[in-house]
Coordinates of C-alpha atoms and ligand atoms in Angstrom, one line a residue:
M17 CA 133.8 110.9 80.2
K18 CA 135.7 107.6 79.5
E19 CA 132.7 105.3 79.2
R20 CA 129.0 105.7 79.1
T21 CA 127.8 103.5 81.7
Y22 CA 125.0 104.1 84.2
A23 CA 123.3 102.6 87.5
I24 CA 120.0 103.5 89.0
H25 CA 119.2 103.0 92.7
T26 CA 115.5 102.9 93.1
Y27 CA 113.5 103.7 96.2
G28 CA 109.8 104.0 97.0
C29 CA 106.8 102.7 95.0
Q30 CA 106.1 100.9 91.9
M31 CA 105.5 104.3 90.0
N32 CA 109.2 105.0 90.9
R33 CA 110.3 101.7 89.6
L34 CA 108.5 102.3 86.4
E35 CA 110.0 105.7 86.0
S36 CA 113.5 104.2 86.6
Q37 CA 112.7 101.7 83.8
I38 CA 111.7 104.5 81.5
V39 CA 114.9 106.5 82.1
A40 CA 117.0 103.3 81.8
G41 CA 115.3 102.8 78.4
K42 CA 116.1 106.4 77.4
L43 CA 119.8 105.9 78.4
E44 CA 120.2 102.7 76.6
S45 CA 118.8 104.0 73.3
A46 CA 121.3 106.8 73.7
G47 CA 124.0 104.2 73.8
W48 CA 124.5 103.9 77.6
K49 CA 125.3 100.6 79.1
A50 CA 124.1 99.3 82.6
A51 CA 127.0 98.8 85.0
A52 CA 127.7 98.2 88.8
P53 CA 127.1 101.4 90.7
D54 CA 130.8 101.6 91.8
S55 CA 132.0 101.6 88.3
A56 CA 129.2 103.4 86.6
S57 CA 130.1 106.9 85.2
L58 CA 126.5 108.0 85.8
V59 CA 124.7 107.1 89.0
I60 CA 121.0 108.1 89.5
L61 CA 119.0 107.9 92.6
S62 CA 115.1 107.5 91.9
T63 CA 113.9 108.8 95.2
C64 CA 110.9 108.7 97.6
S65 CA 110.0 111.3 100.2
V66 CA 106.8 109.7 101.7
R67 CA 108.5 109.3 105.2
A68 CA 111.3 111.2 106.8
K69 CA 113.3 108.0 107.2
A70 CA 113.2 107.2 103.3
E71 CA 114.3 110.7 102.6
Q72 CA 117.2 110.6 105.0
K73 CA 118.4 107.3 103.7
I74 CA 118.7 108.7 100.3
L75 CA 120.3 111.9 101.3
S76 CA 123.0 110.0 103.1
K77 CA 123.4 107.8 100.1
L78 CA 124.0 110.8 98.0
R79 CA 126.6 112.1 100.4
S80 CA 128.4 108.8 100.5
I81 CA 128.6 108.5 96.9
R82 CA 130.3 111.9 96.7
G83 CA 132.6 111.1 99.6
N84 CA 133.7 107.8 98.1
E85 CA 134.7 109.4 94.9
R86 CA 137.0 112.0 96.6
G87 CA 140.4 111.5 95.2
A88 CA 139.2 109.2 92.5
S89 CA 140.3 110.0 89.0
G90 CA 137.4 110.5 86.5
R91 CA 134.6 112.1 88.6
K92 CA 131.3 110.4 88.1
L93 CA 127.9 112.1 87.4
V94 CA 125.4 111.8 90.1
G95 CA 121.8 112.8 89.8
V96 CA 118.5 112.7 91.6
M97 CA 115.1 112.0 90.1
G98 CA 111.7 111.2 91.6
C99 CA 109.8 112.6 94.6
V100 CA 112.8 114.0 96.7
A101 CA 114.1 115.8 93.6
Q102 CA 110.7 117.4 93.1
Q103 CA 110.4 118.4 96.8
M104 CA 114.1 119.7 97.3
K105 CA 114.9 120.9 93.8
E106 CA 117.9 123.5 94.0
Q107 CA 118.9 122.2 97.5
L108 CA 120.2 119.0 96.0
V109 CA 122.8 120.6 93.7
E110 CA 124.1 122.7 96.5
P111 CA 126.4 121.7 99.3
P112 CA 126.5 119.2 101.1
Y113 CA 124.8 117.0 98.5
C114 CA 126.3 118.5 95.3
A115 CA 124.3 116.5 92.9
D116 CA 125.1 117.2 89.2
F117 CA 121.5 117.3 88.4
A118 CA 118.0 117.0 90.0
I119 CA 115.0 116.1 87.8
G120 CA 111.6 116.3 89.6
I121 CA 108.6 114.6 88.5
G122 CA 107.8 117.7 86.5
G123 CA 111.0 117.3 84.6
L124 CA 111.1 113.6 83.6
A125 CA 109.8 114.3 80.0
R126 CA 112.9 116.4 79.6
F127 CA 115.3 113.7 80.5
D128 CA 116.8 113.6 77.0
E129 CA 117.6 117.3 77.1
V130 CA 119.2 117.0 80.6
L131 CA 121.4 114.3 79.3
R132 CA 122.5 116.3 76.2
R133 CA 123.3 119.4 78.5
L134 CA 125.3 117.3 81.0
L135 CA 127.3 115.8 78.1
A136 CA 128.0 119.4 77.0
G137 CA 129.5 120.1 80.4
E138 CA 126.6 121.7 82.2
R139 CA 126.3 120.9 85.9
G140 CA 123.9 121.8 88.7
L141 CA 120.9 121.4 86.4
V142 CA 117.4 121.6 88.1
I143 CA 114.3 120.8 86.3
A144 CA 111.3 120.3 88.4
G145 CA 108.2 122.3 87.0
E146 CA 106.0 124.0 89.3
D147 CA 103.5 121.3 90.5
G148 CA 104.9 118.0 89.3
R149 CA 102.7 117.8 86.2
Y150 CA 104.3 116.0 83.3
D151 CA 103.3 114.4 80.1
L152 CA 101.6 111.1 80.9
Y153 CA 102.8 109.2 77.9
Y154 CA 106.2 107.7 77.6
D155 CA 107.9 106.1 74.6
L156 CA 106.7 102.6 75.0
D157 CA 109.3 101.0 72.8
K158 CA 112.2 102.2 75.0
V159 CA 111.1 101.3 78.4
K160 CA 113.8 98.8 79.9
R161 CA 111.6 96.3 81.7
S162 CA 113.4 94.8 84.6
D163 CA 111.4 91.5 84.3
S164 CA 110.7 89.8 80.9
R165 CA 107.2 88.4 82.0
S166 CA 105.7 91.1 84.3
A167 CA 105.2 94.8 83.5
Y168 CA 104.0 97.9 85.1
V169 CA 101.6 100.2 83.0
A170 CA 100.6 103.6 84.5
V171 CA 97.0 104.5 84.1
S172 CA 97.2 107.7 86.0
R173 CA 99.8 110.0 87.6
G174 CA 99.5 112.0 90.7
C175 CA 96.8 112.2 93.3
S176 CA 94.2 114.7 94.4
N177 CA 93.1 113.1 97.6
F178 CA 95.2 115.1 100.0
C179 CA 95.2 112.7 102.9
T180 CA 96.4 115.1 105.5
Y181 CA 99.7 113.1 106.3
C182 CA 100.7 112.6 102.7
I183 CA 103.4 114.4 100.6
V184 CA 102.5 112.7 97.3
P185 CA 99.9 115.2 96.0
F186 CA 102.4 118.0 96.5
V187 CA 105.3 116.2 94.8
R188 CA 103.4 114.4 92.0
G189 CA 100.7 116.9 91.4
P190 CA 96.9 116.4 90.8
I191 CA 95.7 113.2 89.3
R192 CA 95.8 113.0 85.5
H193 CA 94.1 110.0 83.8
R194 CA 95.5 108.5 80.8
E195 CA 93.4 107.9 77.7
P196 CA 92.0 104.2 77.6
K197 CA 93.2 103.5 74.2
S198 CA 96.7 104.4 75.1
V199 CA 96.6 102.0 78.0
L200 CA 95.2 99.2 76.0
A201 CA 97.7 99.8 73.2
E202 CA 100.5 99.4 75.7
V203 CA 99.1 96.2 77.2
R204 CA 98.6 94.7 73.7
Q205 CA 102.2 95.6 72.8
L206 CA 103.5 93.9 76.1
V207 CA 101.4 90.7 75.4
D208 CA 102.8 90.6 71.8
Q209 CA 106.3 90.8 73.3
G210 CA 105.6 87.8 75.6
F211 CA 104.6 89.5 78.8
I212 CA 102.4 87.2 81.0
E213 CA 101.5 89.7 83.7
V214 CA 100.6 93.4 83.7
C215 CA 100.1 95.5 86.8
L216 CA 98.1 98.7 86.3
L217 CA 99.5 101.5 88.3
G218 CA 98.2 104.8 90.1
Q219 CA 98.7 106.4 93.4
N220 CA 95.0 105.9 93.7
V221 CA 94.5 103.5 90.9
N222 CA 90.8 102.9 91.2
N223 CA 89.9 106.5 91.2
Y224 CA 90.6 106.3 87.4
R225 CA 88.1 108.1 85.2
Y226 CA 88.5 109.1 81.6
E227 CA 85.4 110.9 80.3
N228 CA 82.7 108.1 80.8
V229 CA 85.2 105.3 81.3
E230 CA 85.5 104.4 85.0
F231 CA 88.2 102.1 86.5
H232 CA 86.0 98.9 86.2
H233 CA 85.4 99.5 82.6
L234 CA 89.0 100.0 81.9
L235 CA 89.8 96.8 83.8
E236 CA 87.1 94.9 81.7
D237 CA 88.6 96.1 78.5
V238 CA 92.2 95.3 79.5
A239 CA 91.1 91.8 80.8
Q240 CA 89.7 91.0 77.3
I241 CA 93.1 91.4 75.6
E242 CA 93.8 88.1 74.0
G243 CA 96.8 86.3 75.5
L244 CA 97.0 88.4 78.7
R245 CA 97.3 85.8 81.6
R246 CA 97.4 88.0 84.7
L247 CA 96.1 91.3 85.4
R248 CA 96.8 93.3 88.7
F249 CA 96.4 96.9 89.8
I250 CA 97.8 99.0 92.8
T251 CA 97.1 100.9 94.9
S252 CA 93.4 100.9 95.6
N253 CA 91.6 103.4 97.8
A254 CA 88.7 101.8 99.8
R255 CA 86.7 105.0 99.2
D256 CA 86.8 104.3 95.4
L257 CA 86.6 100.5 95.5
T258 CA 83.3 99.4 93.7
I259 CA 81.5 96.1 93.8
E260 CA 82.0 95.9 89.9
T261 CA 85.8 95.9 90.4
V262 CA 85.5 93.3 93.1
R263 CA 83.4 91.1 90.8
L264 CA 86.0 91.3 88.1
M265 CA 88.6 90.2 90.5
A266 CA 86.9 86.9 90.9
T267 CA 87.9 85.7 87.3
P268 CA 91.3 85.5 85.5
P269 CA 93.1 87.2 84.1
L270 CA 92.4 89.3 87.1
M271 CA 94.3 88.0 90.2
P272 CA 92.7 87.4 93.7
Y273 CA 94.9 90.0 95.3
I274 CA 94.5 93.6 96.4
S275 CA 96.4 96.2 98.2
L276 CA 93.9 98.2 100.0
P277 CA 95.4 100.5 102.7
M278 CA 93.2 100.9 105.8
Q279 CA 95.6 103.3 107.6
S280 CA 93.4 103.2 110.9
G281 CA 90.4 101.5 112.4
S282 CA 89.3 104.6 114.3
D283 CA 86.7 106.7 112.6
R284 CA 88.0 109.8 114.4
I285 CA 91.5 109.3 113.0
L286 CA 90.2 108.4 109.5
A287 CA 88.3 111.7 109.5
L288 CA 91.5 113.5 110.7
M289 CA 93.4 111.8 107.9
N290 CA 90.8 112.8 105.3
R291 CA 90.6 109.3 104.0
G292 CA 87.0 109.6 102.9
Y293 CA 85.7 106.3 104.4
M294 CA 84.8 105.1 107.8
S295 CA 85.9 101.9 109.4
A296 CA 82.6 100.1 108.8
E297 CA 82.7 101.0 105.0
Y298 CA 86.2 99.7 104.9
L299 CA 85.3 96.4 106.6
E300 CA 82.3 96.1 104.4
K301 CA 84.5 96.2 101.3
V302 CA 86.8 93.6 102.7
S303 CA 83.7 91.3 103.2
W304 CA 82.8 91.8 99.5
I305 CA 86.2 90.6 98.6
R306 CA 86.2 87.7 101.0
E307 CA 82.7 86.6 99.7
I308 CA 83.1 87.3 96.0
V309 CA 86.8 86.4 95.2
G310 CA 87.8 82.8 96.0
D311 CA 90.9 82.5 98.3
A312 CA 91.7 86.3 98.1
A313 CA 94.8 87.9 99.6
I314 CA 94.3 91.4 101.0
S315 CA 97.3 93.5 101.8
T316 CA 97.0 96.8 103.8
D317 CA 99.0 99.7 105.0
I318 CA 98.5 100.9 108.6
M319 CA 100.0 104.0 110.2
V320 CA 100.6 104.1 114.0
G321 CA 101.1 107.2 116.0
F322 CA 99.0 109.7 113.9
P323 CA 98.7 113.0 115.9
G324 CA 96.1 112.7 118.6
E325 CA 95.8 108.8 118.2
S326 CA 94.5 107.7 121.7
E327 CA 94.6 104.3 123.2
V328 CA 90.9 104.0 122.2
D329 CA 91.7 104.8 118.6
F330 CA 94.6 102.3 118.5
E331 CA 92.4 99.6 120.0
A332 CA 89.9 100.2 117.2
T333 CA 92.7 99.6 114.7
L334 CA 93.6 96.3 116.4
D335 CA 90.0 95.4 116.2
A336 CA 89.7 96.1 112.6
V337 CA 92.8 94.1 112.0
R338 CA 91.1 91.2 113.9
Q339 CA 88.0 91.4 111.7
A340 CA 89.8 91.9 108.3
R341 CA 92.3 89.1 108.8
F342 CA 94.9 90.6 106.3
E343 CA 97.2 88.2 104.5
N344 CA 99.8 91.0 104.8
I345 CA 100.3 94.4 106.5
Y346 CA 102.8 97.1 105.8
S347 CA 103.0 99.1 108.9
F348 CA 104.4 102.6 109.4
K349 CA 105.1 105.1 112.2
Y350 CA 103.7 108.3 111.4
S351 CA 106.2 110.8 110.2
P352 CA 105.4 114.6 109.7
R353 CA 106.1 115.6 106.1
P354 CA 106.6 119.1 104.6
F355 CA 103.6 120.9 103.0
T356 CA 101.0 118.4 104.7
K357 CA 98.2 119.6 107.0
A358 CA 98.9 117.0 109.6
A359 CA 102.5 118.5 110.0
A360 CA 100.7 121.3 112.0
F361 CA 98.4 119.1 114.1
N362 CA 98.9 119.2 117.7
D363 CA 99.2 116.4 120.1
P364 CA 102.2 114.3 118.7
I365 CA 102.4 110.8 120.2
P366 CA 105.5 110.1 122.3
D367 CA 108.0 107.8 120.5
A368 CA 107.8 105.1 123.3
V369 CA 104.1 104.9 122.9
V370 CA 104.4 104.7 119.1
R371 CA 107.0 102.0 119.4
R372 CA 104.8 100.0 121.8
R373 CA 101.7 100.3 119.5
F374 CA 103.9 99.3 116.5
Q375 CA 105.1 96.1 118.2
Q376 CA 101.6 95.3 119.4
L377 CA 100.3 95.6 115.9
L378 CA 103.1 93.4 114.6
D379 CA 102.5 90.7 117.2
L380 CA 98.8 90.6 116.4
Q381 CA 99.5 90.4 112.7
R382 CA 102.1 87.6 113.1
E383 CA 99.4 85.3 114.5
I384 CA 96.8 86.2 112.1
Q385 CA 99.2 86.0 109.1
L386 CA 100.5 82.5 109.9
D387 CA 96.9 81.3 110.3
R388 CA 95.9 82.8 106.9
M389 CA 99.1 81.3 105.3
L390 CA 98.2 77.8 106.9
S391 CA 94.8 78.0 105.1
F392 CA 96.7 77.7 101.8
E393 CA 98.3 74.3 102.8
G394 CA 96.9 71.4 100.5
K395 CA 95.5 74.0 98.0
V396 CA 96.7 74.2 94.4
L397 CA 97.8 77.7 93.3
D398 CA 99.0 79.1 90.0
V399 CA 102.6 80.3 90.3
L400 CA 104.5 82.5 87.9
I401 CA 108.3 81.6 88.4
D402 CA 110.3 84.7 88.7
G403 CA 113.7 83.8 90.3
V404 CA 116.1 81.5 91.9
S405 CA 116.7 81.3 95.7
K406 CA 119.8 83.1 96.9
K407 CA 120.4 80.5 99.4
D408 CA 119.9 77.4 97.3
P409 CA 120.2 77.2 93.5
N410 CA 117.9 74.2 93.4
V411 CA 115.1 76.3 94.9
V412 CA 113.1 78.4 92.5
C413 CA 110.6 81.0 93.5
G414 CA 107.7 82.6 92.2
R415 CA 104.4 84.5 92.9
A416 CA 101.0 82.9 93.3
G417 CA 98.0 84.9 92.0
Q418 CA 97.5 86.1 95.7
N419 CA 101.0 87.8 95.3
I420 CA 102.4 85.5 97.8
V421 CA 105.9 84.1 97.5
V422 CA 106.1 80.3 96.7
N423 CA 109.3 78.5 96.9
L424 CA 109.6 75.2 94.9
H425 CA 112.2 72.4 94.4
H426 CA 111.9 71.8 90.8
D427 CA 114.7 71.6 88.2
R428 CA 112.4 71.7 85.3
C429 CA 111.0 75.1 86.0
R430 CA 112.3 78.0 84.0
L431 CA 112.0 81.7 84.6
G432 CA 108.6 82.8 83.2
D433 CA 106.9 79.6 83.5
L434 CA 103.4 79.5 84.8
V435 CA 102.9 76.3 86.8
K436 CA 100.3 74.7 89.1
V437 CA 101.6 74.1 92.6
R438 CA 100.2 72.1 95.4
I439 CA 101.2 73.9 98.6
E440 CA 102.8 71.7 101.2
K441 CA 104.1 74.1 103.8
A442 CA 103.1 77.6 105.1
N443 CA 105.7 80.0 106.5
P444 CA 104.9 83.4 108.0
H445 CA 105.8 85.2 104.8
S446 CA 105.9 82.6 102.1
L447 CA 104.6 79.2 101.0
S448 CA 106.4 76.2 99.7
G449 CA 105.2 73.3 97.5
K450 CA 105.5 70.9 94.5
V451 CA 104.8 71.5 90.9
I452 CA 102.0 69.3 89.6
G453 CA 101.8 70.7 86.1
R454 CA 101.8 73.5 83.8
A455 CA 99.1 76.2 84.3
D456 CA 98.2 76.4 80.7
Ligands
SAH524 N1 98.4 105.9 97.5 C1 98.5 105.0 98.6 C2 99.6 105.2 99.5 C3 101.0 105.7 99.1 S1 102.2 105.9 100.4 C4 97.1 105.0 99.5 O1 96.3 105.9 99.3 O2 97.0 104.4 100.4 C5 102.3 104.3 101.0 C6 101.9 104.3 102.4 O3 102.9 105.1 103.3 C7 100.7 104.9 102.9 O4 99.6 103.9 102.7 C8 100.8 105.2 104.4 O5 100.5 104.1 105.2 C9 102.3 105.5 104.4 N2 102.5 106.9 104.7 C10 102.2 107.9 103.8 N3 102.6 109.0 104.3 C11 103.2 108.8 105.6 C12 103.6 109.7 106.7 N4 103.7 110.8 106.6 N5 104.1 108.9 107.8 C13 104.1 107.5 107.9 N6 103.5 106.8 106.9 C14 103.1 107.4 105.8
SF4_525 FE1 98.8 110.0 99.6 FE2 96.2 109.6 100.1 FE3 96.9 110.2 97.6 FE4 97.5 107.8 98.9 S1 95.4 108.6 98.4 S2 98.9 109.0 97.7 S3 98.0 108.4 100.9 S4 97.1 111.6 99.3
F3S526 FE1 107.4 107.6 97.5 FE2 106.9 109.3 95.7 FE3 106.1 106.8 95.5 S1 107.0 109.7 97.8 S2 105.8 106.1 97.7 S3 108.1 107.5 95.5 S4 104.9 108.6 94.9

């Protein structure tokens, strides 16, 4: 191999992003340098299999990388990690994909070994373990954070919920909780390195429990770390959300933001999904957040077209959306996944109906969302600057505590600044305003 250069394409959730950063860190400490995907001698796809579409996109990317290389000199190494690797294992190193290696969730801890064997000329390596278990602890010093101010910290791996539509428990294995002192040590180290914001990660983050330490105890301990300015966590399950956690969200460093997937507003569908809560309980928890946390933003995930979803069920979802008044919705069309119970459920919903319901949900949310965003006009929000607009270099952007994008005209702002911003204008997906001072 001429040069040791690498590129990683990351798909899927925050856990995948963190795992890409862990692998990038391992590569760099072994002397590899980041490069553009076209010129890199090693390309890794960090993959997601949560919906069929995500998986297809990745598989066609894999084929196209191999296709583009045909005839090129110096053949590049192409590998797959993440959930699709765990799911497909050997199939990925065989035609038509012909990846040089596939490292499932179960194999990530052996990445150094894979690299050594690749450099020694081995190809077609598959390391996936049986059930996606792997060592929870990673080498903190090596993680290559993609942002110098905001960092992800995993508090658990895997998920044991077995929602009937979801592949995650099958590819990532059962939930394993990380020892609190290890989480605290990582956050302390990040703060010492100048990080302002930490986001605790778990597929079902508030299901955390280590001996007698529950999620809100862990949050409380992390919140007390001197110098930590912003603390977030993702993704919460309504079943496991406690009033103690909501109370903590009302005071910094906790941020007034929660991702709380609802999936459906119909009790019948929620039961078929095995979500572990009913619509009334979900909405009650939303009202706790609205009452206890000032100016909170709630984001949710909603799935349309689950097997057997009737018009009445779908209407119940629309009703719940009207009541909850989410600041943001990620909506998905149900897609059957391997290994899952729901894949065998009868009564699929015709595509045309799914598309119509999906559009109805978007239309309803558009109105609600604009209204929610307008409610921020005139307010002063703390914003962490994290980028420059692609369209206009004089516009910088950042994120409010509510996790809403805020655009600002301000030439004195620098990346990583935490500033107070008076919101002047609301757009459907972002806010804009003027800096009125520093937020410290
Ligand atoms: N752990 C999170 C969700 C992780 S997957 C939780 O418990 O909510 C992210 C989102 O993808 C889910 O909230 C769900 O809305 C969607 N999703 C998962 N499996 C899906 C499937 N088979 N078809 C369509 N959407 C799906
Ligand atoms: Fe999947 Fe449910 Fe676990 Fe979320 S809680 S990862 S949707 S099984
Ligand atoms: Fe996707 Fe795996 Fe995350 S399936 S959503 S990358 S846990």
